[in-house]
Coordinates of C-alpha atoms and ligand atoms in Angstrom, one line a residue:
X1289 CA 24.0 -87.8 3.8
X1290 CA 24.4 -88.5 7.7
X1291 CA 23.4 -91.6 9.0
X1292 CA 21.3 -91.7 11.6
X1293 CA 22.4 -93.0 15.2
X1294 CA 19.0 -94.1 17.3
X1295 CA 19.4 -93.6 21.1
X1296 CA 18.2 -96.0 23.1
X1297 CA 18.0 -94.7 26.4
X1298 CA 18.5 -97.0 29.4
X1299 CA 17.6 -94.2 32.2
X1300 CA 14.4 -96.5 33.6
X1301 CA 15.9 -99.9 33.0
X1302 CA 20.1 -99.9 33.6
X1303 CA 19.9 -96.2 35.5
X1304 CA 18.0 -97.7 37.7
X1305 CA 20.1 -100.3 38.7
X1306 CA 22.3 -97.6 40.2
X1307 CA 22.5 -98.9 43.9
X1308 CA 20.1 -96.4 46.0
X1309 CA 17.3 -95.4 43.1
X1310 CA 14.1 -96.3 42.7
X1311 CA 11.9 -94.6 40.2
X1312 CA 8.5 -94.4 41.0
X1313 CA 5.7 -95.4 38.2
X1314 CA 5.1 -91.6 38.2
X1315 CA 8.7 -91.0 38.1
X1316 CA 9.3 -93.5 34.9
X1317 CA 5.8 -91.7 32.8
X1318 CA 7.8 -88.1 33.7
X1319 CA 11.3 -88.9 32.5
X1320 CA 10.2 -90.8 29.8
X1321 CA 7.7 -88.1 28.4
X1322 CA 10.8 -86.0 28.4
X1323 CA 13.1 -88.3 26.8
X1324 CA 10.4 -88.6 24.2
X1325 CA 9.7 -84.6 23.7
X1326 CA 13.4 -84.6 23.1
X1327 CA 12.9 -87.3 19.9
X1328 CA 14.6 -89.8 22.0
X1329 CA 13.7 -93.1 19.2
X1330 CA 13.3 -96.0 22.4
X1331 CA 13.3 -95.6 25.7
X1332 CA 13.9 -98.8 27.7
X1333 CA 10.8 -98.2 30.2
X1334 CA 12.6 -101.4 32.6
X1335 CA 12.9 -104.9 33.4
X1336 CA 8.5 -106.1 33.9
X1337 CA 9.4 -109.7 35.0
X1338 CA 11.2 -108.1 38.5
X1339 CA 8.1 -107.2 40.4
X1340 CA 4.3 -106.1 40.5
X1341 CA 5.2 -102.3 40.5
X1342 CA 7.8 -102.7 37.8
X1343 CA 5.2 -104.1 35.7
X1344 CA 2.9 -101.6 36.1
X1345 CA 5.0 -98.7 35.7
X1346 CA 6.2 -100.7 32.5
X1347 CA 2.4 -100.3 31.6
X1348 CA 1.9 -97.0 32.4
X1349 CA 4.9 -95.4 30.7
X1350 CA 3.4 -97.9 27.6
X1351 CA -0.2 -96.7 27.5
X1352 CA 1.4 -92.8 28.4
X1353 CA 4.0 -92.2 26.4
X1354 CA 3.4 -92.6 22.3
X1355 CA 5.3 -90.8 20.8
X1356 CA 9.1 -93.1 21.4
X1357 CA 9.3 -97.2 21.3
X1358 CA 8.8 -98.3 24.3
X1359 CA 11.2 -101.1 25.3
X1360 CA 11.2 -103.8 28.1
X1361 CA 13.8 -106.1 29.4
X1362 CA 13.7 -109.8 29.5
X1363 CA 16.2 -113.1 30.6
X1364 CA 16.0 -115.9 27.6
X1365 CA 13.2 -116.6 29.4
X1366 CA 9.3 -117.7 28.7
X1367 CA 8.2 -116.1 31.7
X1368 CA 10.1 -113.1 31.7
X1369 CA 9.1 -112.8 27.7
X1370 CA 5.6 -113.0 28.7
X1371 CA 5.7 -110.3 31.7
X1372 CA 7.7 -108.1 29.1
X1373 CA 5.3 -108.3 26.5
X1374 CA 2.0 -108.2 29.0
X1375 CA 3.5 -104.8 29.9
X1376 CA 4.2 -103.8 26.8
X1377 CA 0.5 -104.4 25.4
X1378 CA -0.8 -100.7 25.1
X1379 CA 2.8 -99.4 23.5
X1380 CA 2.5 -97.4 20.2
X1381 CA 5.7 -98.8 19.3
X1382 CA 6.6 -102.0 21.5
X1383 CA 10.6 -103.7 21.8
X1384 CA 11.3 -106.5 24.1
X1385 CA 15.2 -106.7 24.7
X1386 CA 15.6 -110.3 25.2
X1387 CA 19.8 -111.1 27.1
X1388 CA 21.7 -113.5 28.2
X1389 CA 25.3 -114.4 29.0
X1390 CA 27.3 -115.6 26.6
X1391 CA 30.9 -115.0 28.0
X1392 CA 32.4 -118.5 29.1
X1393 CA 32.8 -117.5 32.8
X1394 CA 29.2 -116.4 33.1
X1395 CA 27.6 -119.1 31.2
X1396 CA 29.9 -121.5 33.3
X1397 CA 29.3 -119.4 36.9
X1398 CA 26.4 -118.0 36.9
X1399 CA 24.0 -119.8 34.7
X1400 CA 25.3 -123.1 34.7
X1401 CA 24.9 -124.2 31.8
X1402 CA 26.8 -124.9 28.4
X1403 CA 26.8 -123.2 25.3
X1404 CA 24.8 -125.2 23.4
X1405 CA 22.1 -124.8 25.7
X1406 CA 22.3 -120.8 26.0
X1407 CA 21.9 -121.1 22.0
X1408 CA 19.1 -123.2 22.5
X1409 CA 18.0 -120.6 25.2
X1410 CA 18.1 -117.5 22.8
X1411 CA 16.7 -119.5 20.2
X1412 CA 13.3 -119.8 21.6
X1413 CA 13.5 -116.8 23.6
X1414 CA 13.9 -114.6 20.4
X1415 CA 11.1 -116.2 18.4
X1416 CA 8.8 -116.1 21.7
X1417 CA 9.3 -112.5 22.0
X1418 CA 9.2 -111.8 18.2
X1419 CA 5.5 -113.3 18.8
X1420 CA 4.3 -110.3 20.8
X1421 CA 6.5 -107.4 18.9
X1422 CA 7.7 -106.4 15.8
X1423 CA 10.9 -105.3 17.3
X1424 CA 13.2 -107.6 19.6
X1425 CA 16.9 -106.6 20.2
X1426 CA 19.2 -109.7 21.1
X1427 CA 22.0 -108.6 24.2
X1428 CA 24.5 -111.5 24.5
X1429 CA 25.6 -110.4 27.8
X1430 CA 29.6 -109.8 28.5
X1431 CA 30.4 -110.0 24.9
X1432 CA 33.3 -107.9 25.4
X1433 CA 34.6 -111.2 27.2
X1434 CA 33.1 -114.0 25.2
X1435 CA 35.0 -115.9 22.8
X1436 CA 34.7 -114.3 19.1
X1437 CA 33.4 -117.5 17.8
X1438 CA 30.7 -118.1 20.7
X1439 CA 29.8 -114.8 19.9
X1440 CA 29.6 -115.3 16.1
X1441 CA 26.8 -118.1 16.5
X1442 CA 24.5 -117.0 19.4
X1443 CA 23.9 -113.7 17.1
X1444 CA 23.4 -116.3 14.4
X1445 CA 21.1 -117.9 15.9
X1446 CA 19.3 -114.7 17.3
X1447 CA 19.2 -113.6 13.7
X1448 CA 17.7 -116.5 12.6
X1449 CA 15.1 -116.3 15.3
X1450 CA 14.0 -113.0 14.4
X1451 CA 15.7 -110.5 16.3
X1452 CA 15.8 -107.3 14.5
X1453 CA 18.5 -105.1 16.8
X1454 CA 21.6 -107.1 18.3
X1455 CA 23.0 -105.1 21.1
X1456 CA 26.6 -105.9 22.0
X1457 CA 27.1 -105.0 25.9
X1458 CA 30.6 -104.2 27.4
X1459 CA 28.6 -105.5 30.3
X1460 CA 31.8 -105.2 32.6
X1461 CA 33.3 -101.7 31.5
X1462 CA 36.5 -103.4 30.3
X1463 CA 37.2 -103.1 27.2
X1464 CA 39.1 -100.7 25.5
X1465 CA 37.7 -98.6 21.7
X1466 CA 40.5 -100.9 19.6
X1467 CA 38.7 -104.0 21.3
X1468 CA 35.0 -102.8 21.0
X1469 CA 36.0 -101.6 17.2
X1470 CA 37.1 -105.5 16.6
X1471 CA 34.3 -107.0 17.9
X1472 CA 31.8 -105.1 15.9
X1473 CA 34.2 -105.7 12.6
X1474 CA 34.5 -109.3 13.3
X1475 CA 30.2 -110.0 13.6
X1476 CA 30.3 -108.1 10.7
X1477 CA 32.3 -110.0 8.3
X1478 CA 31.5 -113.1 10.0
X1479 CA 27.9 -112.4 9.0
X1480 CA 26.5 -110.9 6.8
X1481 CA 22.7 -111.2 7.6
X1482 CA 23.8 -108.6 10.2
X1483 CA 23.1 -106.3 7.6
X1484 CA 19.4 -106.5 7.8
X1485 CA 19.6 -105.7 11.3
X1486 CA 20.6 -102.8 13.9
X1487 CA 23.6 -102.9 15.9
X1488 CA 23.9 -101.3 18.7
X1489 CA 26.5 -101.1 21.4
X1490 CA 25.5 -100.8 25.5
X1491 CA 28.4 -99.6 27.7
X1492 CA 29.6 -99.6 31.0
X1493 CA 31.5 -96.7 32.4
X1494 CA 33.7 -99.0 35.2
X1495 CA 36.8 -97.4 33.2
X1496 CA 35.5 -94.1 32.7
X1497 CA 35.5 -95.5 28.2
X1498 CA 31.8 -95.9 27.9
X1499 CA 31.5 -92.8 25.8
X1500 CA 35.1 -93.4 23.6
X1501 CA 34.0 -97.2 23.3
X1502 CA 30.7 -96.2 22.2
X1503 CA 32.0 -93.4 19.2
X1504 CA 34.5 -96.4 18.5
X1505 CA 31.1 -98.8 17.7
X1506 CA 29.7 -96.1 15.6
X1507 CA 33.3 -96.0 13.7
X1508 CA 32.9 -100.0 13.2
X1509 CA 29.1 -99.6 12.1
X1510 CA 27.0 -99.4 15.2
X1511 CA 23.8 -97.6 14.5
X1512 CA 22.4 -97.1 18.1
X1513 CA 24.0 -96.5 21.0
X1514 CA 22.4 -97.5 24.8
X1515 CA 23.3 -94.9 27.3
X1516 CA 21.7 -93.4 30.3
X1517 CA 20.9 -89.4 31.5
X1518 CA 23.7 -88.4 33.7
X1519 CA 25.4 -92.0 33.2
X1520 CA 23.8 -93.4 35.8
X1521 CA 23.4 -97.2 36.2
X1522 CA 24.7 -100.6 37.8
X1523 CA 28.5 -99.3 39.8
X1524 CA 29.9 -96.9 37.8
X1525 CA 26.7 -96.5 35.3
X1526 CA 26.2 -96.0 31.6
X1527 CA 27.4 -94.0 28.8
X1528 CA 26.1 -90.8 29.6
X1529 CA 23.7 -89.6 27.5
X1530 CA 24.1 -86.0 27.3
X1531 CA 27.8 -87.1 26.6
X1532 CA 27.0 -89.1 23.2
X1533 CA 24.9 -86.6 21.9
X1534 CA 26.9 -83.8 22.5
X1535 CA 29.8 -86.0 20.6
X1536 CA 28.0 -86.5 17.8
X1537 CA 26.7 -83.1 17.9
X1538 CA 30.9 -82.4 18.1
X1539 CA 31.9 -85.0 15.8
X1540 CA 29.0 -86.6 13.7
X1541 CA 29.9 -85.0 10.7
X1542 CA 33.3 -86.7 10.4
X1543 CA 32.2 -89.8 11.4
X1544 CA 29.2 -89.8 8.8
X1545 CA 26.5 -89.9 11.5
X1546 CA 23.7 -87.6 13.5
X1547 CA 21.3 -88.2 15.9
X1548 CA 18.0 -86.9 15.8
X1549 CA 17.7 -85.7 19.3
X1550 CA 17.1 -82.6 20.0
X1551 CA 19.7 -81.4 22.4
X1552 CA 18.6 -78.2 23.5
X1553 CA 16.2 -80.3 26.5
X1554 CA 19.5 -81.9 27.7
X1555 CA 20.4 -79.6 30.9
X1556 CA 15.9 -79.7 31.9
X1557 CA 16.4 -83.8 31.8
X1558 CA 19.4 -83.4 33.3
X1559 CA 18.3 -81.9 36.5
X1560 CA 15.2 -84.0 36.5
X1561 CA 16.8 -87.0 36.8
X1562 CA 19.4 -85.8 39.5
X1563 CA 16.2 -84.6 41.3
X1564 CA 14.3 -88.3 40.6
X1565 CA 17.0 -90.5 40.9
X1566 CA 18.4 -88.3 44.1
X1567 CA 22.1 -88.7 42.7
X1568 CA 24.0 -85.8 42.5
X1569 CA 25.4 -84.9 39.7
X1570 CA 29.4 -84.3 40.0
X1571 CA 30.3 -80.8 39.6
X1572 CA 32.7 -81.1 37.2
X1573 CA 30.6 -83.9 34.8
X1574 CA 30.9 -83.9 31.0
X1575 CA 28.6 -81.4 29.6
X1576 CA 25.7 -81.4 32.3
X1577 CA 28.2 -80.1 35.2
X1578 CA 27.9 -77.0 37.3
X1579 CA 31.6 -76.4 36.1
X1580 CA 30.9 -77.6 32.7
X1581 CA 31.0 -73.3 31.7
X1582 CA 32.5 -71.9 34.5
X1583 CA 35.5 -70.0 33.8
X1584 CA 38.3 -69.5 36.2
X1585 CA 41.5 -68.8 35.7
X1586 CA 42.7 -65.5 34.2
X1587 CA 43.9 -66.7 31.0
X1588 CA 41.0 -68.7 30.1
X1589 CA 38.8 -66.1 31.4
X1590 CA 40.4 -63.5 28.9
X1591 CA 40.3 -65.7 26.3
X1592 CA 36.4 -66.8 26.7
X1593 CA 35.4 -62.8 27.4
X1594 CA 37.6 -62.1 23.6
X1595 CA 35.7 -64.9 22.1
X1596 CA 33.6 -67.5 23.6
X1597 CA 35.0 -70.4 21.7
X1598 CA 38.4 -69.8 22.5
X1599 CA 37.9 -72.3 25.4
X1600 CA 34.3 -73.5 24.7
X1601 CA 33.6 -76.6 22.3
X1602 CA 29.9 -76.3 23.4
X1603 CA 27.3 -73.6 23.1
X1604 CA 25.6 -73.8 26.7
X1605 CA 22.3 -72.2 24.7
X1606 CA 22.6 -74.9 22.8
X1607 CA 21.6 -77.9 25.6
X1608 CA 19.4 -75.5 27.6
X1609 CA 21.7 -74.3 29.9
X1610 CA 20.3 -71.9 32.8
X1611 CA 22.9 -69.6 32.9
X1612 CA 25.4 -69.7 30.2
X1613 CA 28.7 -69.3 30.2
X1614 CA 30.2 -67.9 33.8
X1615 CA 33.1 -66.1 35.1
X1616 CA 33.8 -67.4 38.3
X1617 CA 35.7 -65.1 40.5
X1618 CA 39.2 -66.6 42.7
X1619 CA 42.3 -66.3 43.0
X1620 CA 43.6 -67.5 39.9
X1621 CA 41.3 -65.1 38.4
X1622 CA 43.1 -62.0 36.3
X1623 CA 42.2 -58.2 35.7
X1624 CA 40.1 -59.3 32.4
X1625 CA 37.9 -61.3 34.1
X1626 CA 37.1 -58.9 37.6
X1627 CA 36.3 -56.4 35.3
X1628 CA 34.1 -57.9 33.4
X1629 CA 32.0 -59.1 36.6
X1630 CA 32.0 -55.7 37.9
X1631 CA 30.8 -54.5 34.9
X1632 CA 27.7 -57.3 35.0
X1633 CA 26.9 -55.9 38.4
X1634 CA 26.4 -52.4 36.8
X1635 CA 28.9 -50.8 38.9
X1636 CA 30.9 -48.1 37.3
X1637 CA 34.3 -47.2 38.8
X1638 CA 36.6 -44.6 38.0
X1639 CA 40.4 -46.1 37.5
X1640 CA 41.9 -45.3 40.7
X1641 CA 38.5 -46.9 42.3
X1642 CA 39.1 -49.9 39.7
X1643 CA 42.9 -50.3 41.3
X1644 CA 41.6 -50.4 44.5
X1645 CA 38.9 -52.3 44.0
X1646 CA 41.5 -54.8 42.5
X1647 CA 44.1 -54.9 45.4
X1648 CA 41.3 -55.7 47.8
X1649 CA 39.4 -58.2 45.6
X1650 CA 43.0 -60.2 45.7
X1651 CA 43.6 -60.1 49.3
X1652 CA 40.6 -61.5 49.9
X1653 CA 40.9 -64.3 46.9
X1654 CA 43.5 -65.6 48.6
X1655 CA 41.3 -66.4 51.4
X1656 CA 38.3 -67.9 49.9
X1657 CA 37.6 -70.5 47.2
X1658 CA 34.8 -68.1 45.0
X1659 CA 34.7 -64.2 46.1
X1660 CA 30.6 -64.1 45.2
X1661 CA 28.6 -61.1 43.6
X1662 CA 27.8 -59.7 46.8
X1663 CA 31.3 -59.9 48.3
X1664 CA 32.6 -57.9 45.0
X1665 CA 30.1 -55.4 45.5
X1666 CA 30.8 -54.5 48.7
X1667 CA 34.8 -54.0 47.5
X1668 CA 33.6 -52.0 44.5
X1669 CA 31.7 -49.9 47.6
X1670 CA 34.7 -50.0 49.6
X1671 CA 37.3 -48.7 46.9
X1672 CA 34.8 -46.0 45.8
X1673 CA 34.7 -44.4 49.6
X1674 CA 38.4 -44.4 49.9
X1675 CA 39.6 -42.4 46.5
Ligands
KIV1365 O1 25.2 -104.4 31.0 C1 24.5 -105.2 30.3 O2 25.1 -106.2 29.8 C2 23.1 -105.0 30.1 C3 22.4 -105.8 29.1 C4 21.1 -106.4 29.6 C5 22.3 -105.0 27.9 O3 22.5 -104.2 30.8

C-alpha cells in the first residue's frame, strides 16, 4: 500500500509572484480547470487580500472550478482572513493558507515584532480562518531559518488553533535535503498531535534543491508537497511541478508513496502556462523541455534507436508529449542515427548513395548547429544524382 502524496499547486498564488506575470481572472479559471482535470487535490487559486481583481478571480476560479480545493492565501491577519474566505465563499472544497514569519531575522526585520506576539498572531489567525473553512494550512514562514524550538511552538499553537495542514516553507531556497529531512523529524517527535494533521513542504528553487528537498520531506513524512507548473515563482520559482510528479512516478514505489495525478496532461499544462505566464520555458528543463527527448550524440542515439530506455528514464507518451522521442541531427551525430532519420523521411538509398549521402551530411554538420529534415533531403537528393 502507497501512500498518497497531495499536490498542492502554487501556479496562481507563488507562480505568480514570478517578477513579469500576471494572470488574468480568465487566465487563473483556465489553468486551474486543467490542474483540476489532471486530479490535482488543491490548487492555491492566490493571495484575495492583495487587490480587487485578485479577489475576484479568487472568486471566479471558486464558483468555476469544483472538482479540486480551492485554496487562498492570507497574512495572520483578520483582514486578510476575511478577504480570503469572502473569496472563497462559492468553493466546493474551500482552504485558507494562513503564514507568517517565524525565523528570528524576519520576525525581528520585517515584522517587528517578538515572538510571543507572532504566536499570539497565529493563534487568532488560525481559529479566525478555521471559522470560514474546514481546511486551514498553517506556513510559518522561513522555517528553514527559524530556531527549532521557535518553530516547535508556533506549530503548537497552530495545532491547537485548528489548523489541519502545517506547511513548512524553505521560503529562501537554502536549505539543503539533510536539513529539510531534520526539520520535518524534529516537529515530528517534538509533537505528536502532528499526527492528526498534513504536512507539507513548500520550496524554493534559489539553489536549484527544491525538487531533492522536497523527495527528502516525503522521506521524513511529508504528505503534500507545494510546487508550481514549470517552477515558476518569486526569483528562482518553485519546485516544479511536472518535476515532483515525474519523481514520484520514478521513485514512489521505493519511497512508499504515489500521487494521484494523472501525468499524461503534464506537457498540455506545460505549454499553457509558458503561453499564460509568457515565460519561456528553458530548453533544456527537467521533463517539460524541448531537449528533454532529443537525442544527439551518436552513441546515445544508437543506444535510444536499440532500445528506448537505454537513455530514457521517461516515457514521453506518458506526460503527453507532442512528438516523442527525437533524433536530432549534428555533428556529434553517428551513422545509426542519420540512417534512421533518412529512413523517417521515406527515402530509400542504395549503399553507395547512403555513403555519399553520409560524407556530405558531415561536411555540412560541421557547419551548422541542427542539419533539419529538409537540408537531409536535399543530400539524400544530391548523393542519389551523383552514383
Ligand atoms: O515561500 C514561502 O514561504 C511562501 C509561504 C507563504 C508558503 O510562499
Amino acid at each position: 500500500m502507497l501512500d498518497k502524496i497531495a499536490v498542492f499547486d502554487t501556479t496562481l498564488r507563488d507562480g505568480e509572484q514570478s517578477a513579469g506575470v500576471r494572470f488574468s481572472a480568465e487566465d487563473k479559471v483556465e489553468i486551474a480547470a486543467a490542474l483540476a482535470a489532471m486530479q490535482v487535490d488543491v490548487v492555491e487559486a492566490g493571495f484575495p487580500a492583495a487587490s480587487a481583481g485578485e479577489r475576484q478571480a479568487v472568486a471566479r476560479v471558486a464558483r468555476e472550478v469544483r472538482s479540486t480545493s480551492v485554496c487562498a492565501l492570507a497574512r495572520a491577519l483578520p483582514h486578510d482572513i476575511d478577504a480570503a474566505a469572502e473569496a472563497l465563499r462559492d468553493a466546493a472544497e474551500p482552504r485558507i493558507h494562513v503564514f507568517v514569519n517565524a525565523s528570528d531575522m524576519q520576525i525581528a526585520r520585517q515584522l517587528g515584532r517578538g515572538r510571543e506576539e507572532v504566536k499570539e498572531m497565529v493563534a487568532h489567525a488560525v481559529a479566525r480562518a478555521r471559522q470560514a473553512a474546514g481546511s486551514v494550512e498553517f506556513s510559518p514562514m522561513d522555517a528553514t531559518r527559524a530556531d527549532p524550538d521557535f518553530l516547535v511552538e508556533v506549530v503548537r499553537e497552530a495545532l491547537a488553533a485548528g489548523a489541519t495542514v502545517i506547511n513548512i516553507p524553505d521560503t529562501v531556497g537554502c536549505a539543503l535535503p539533510g536539513q529539510v529531512r531534520e526539520v520535518f523529524r524534529g516537529l515530528r517527535e517534538r509533537l505528536p498531535e502532528l499526527d492528526e494533521a498534513v504536512l507539507s513542504f513548500h520550496g524554493q528553487d534559489d539553489l536549484g534543491l527544491a525538487t531533492a528537498n522536497s523527495l527528502a520531506a516525503v522521506e521524513a513524512g511529508a504528505r503534500q508537497l507545494e510546487v508550481a507548473v514549470n517552477g515558476i515563482g518569486e526569483r528562482a520559482g518553485n519546485t516544479a511541478f511536472e518535476e515532483v510528479v515525474m519523481a514520484l512516478r520514478v521513485h514512489g514505489a521505493a519511497l512508499g508513496v504515489a500521487t494521484g495525478v494523472d501525468a499524461s496532461g503534464i506537457c498540455p499544462l506545460s505549454a499553457l502556462v509558458e503561453a499564460r505566464s509568457g515565460i519561456a520555458v528553458p530548453r533544456n528543463k527537467a521533463v517539460v523541455g524541448a531537449n528533454a527527448f532529443r537525442h544527439a550524440s551518436g552513441i546515445h542515439q544508437d543506444g535510444v534507436l536499440k532500445w528506448r530506455e537505454n537513455y530514457e528514464i521517461l516515457d514521453p507518451a506518458s506526460i503527453g508529449h507532442p512528438r516523442g522521442s527525437e533524433i536530432v541531427l549534428g555533428k556529434l551525430s553517428g551513422r545509426a542515427g542519420f540512417v534512421a532519420r533518412v529512413r523517417a523521411l521515406g527515402i530509400e538509398l542504395s549503399d553507395d548513395a547512403l555513403d555519399a549521402a553520409w560524407q556530405r551530411f558531415q561536411a555540412l554538420a560541421d557547419r551548422v548547429a541542427i542539419v533539419e529534415d529538409d537540408a537531409l533531403a536535399g543530400i539524400c537528393e544530391k548523393a542519389v544524382a551523383r552514383c
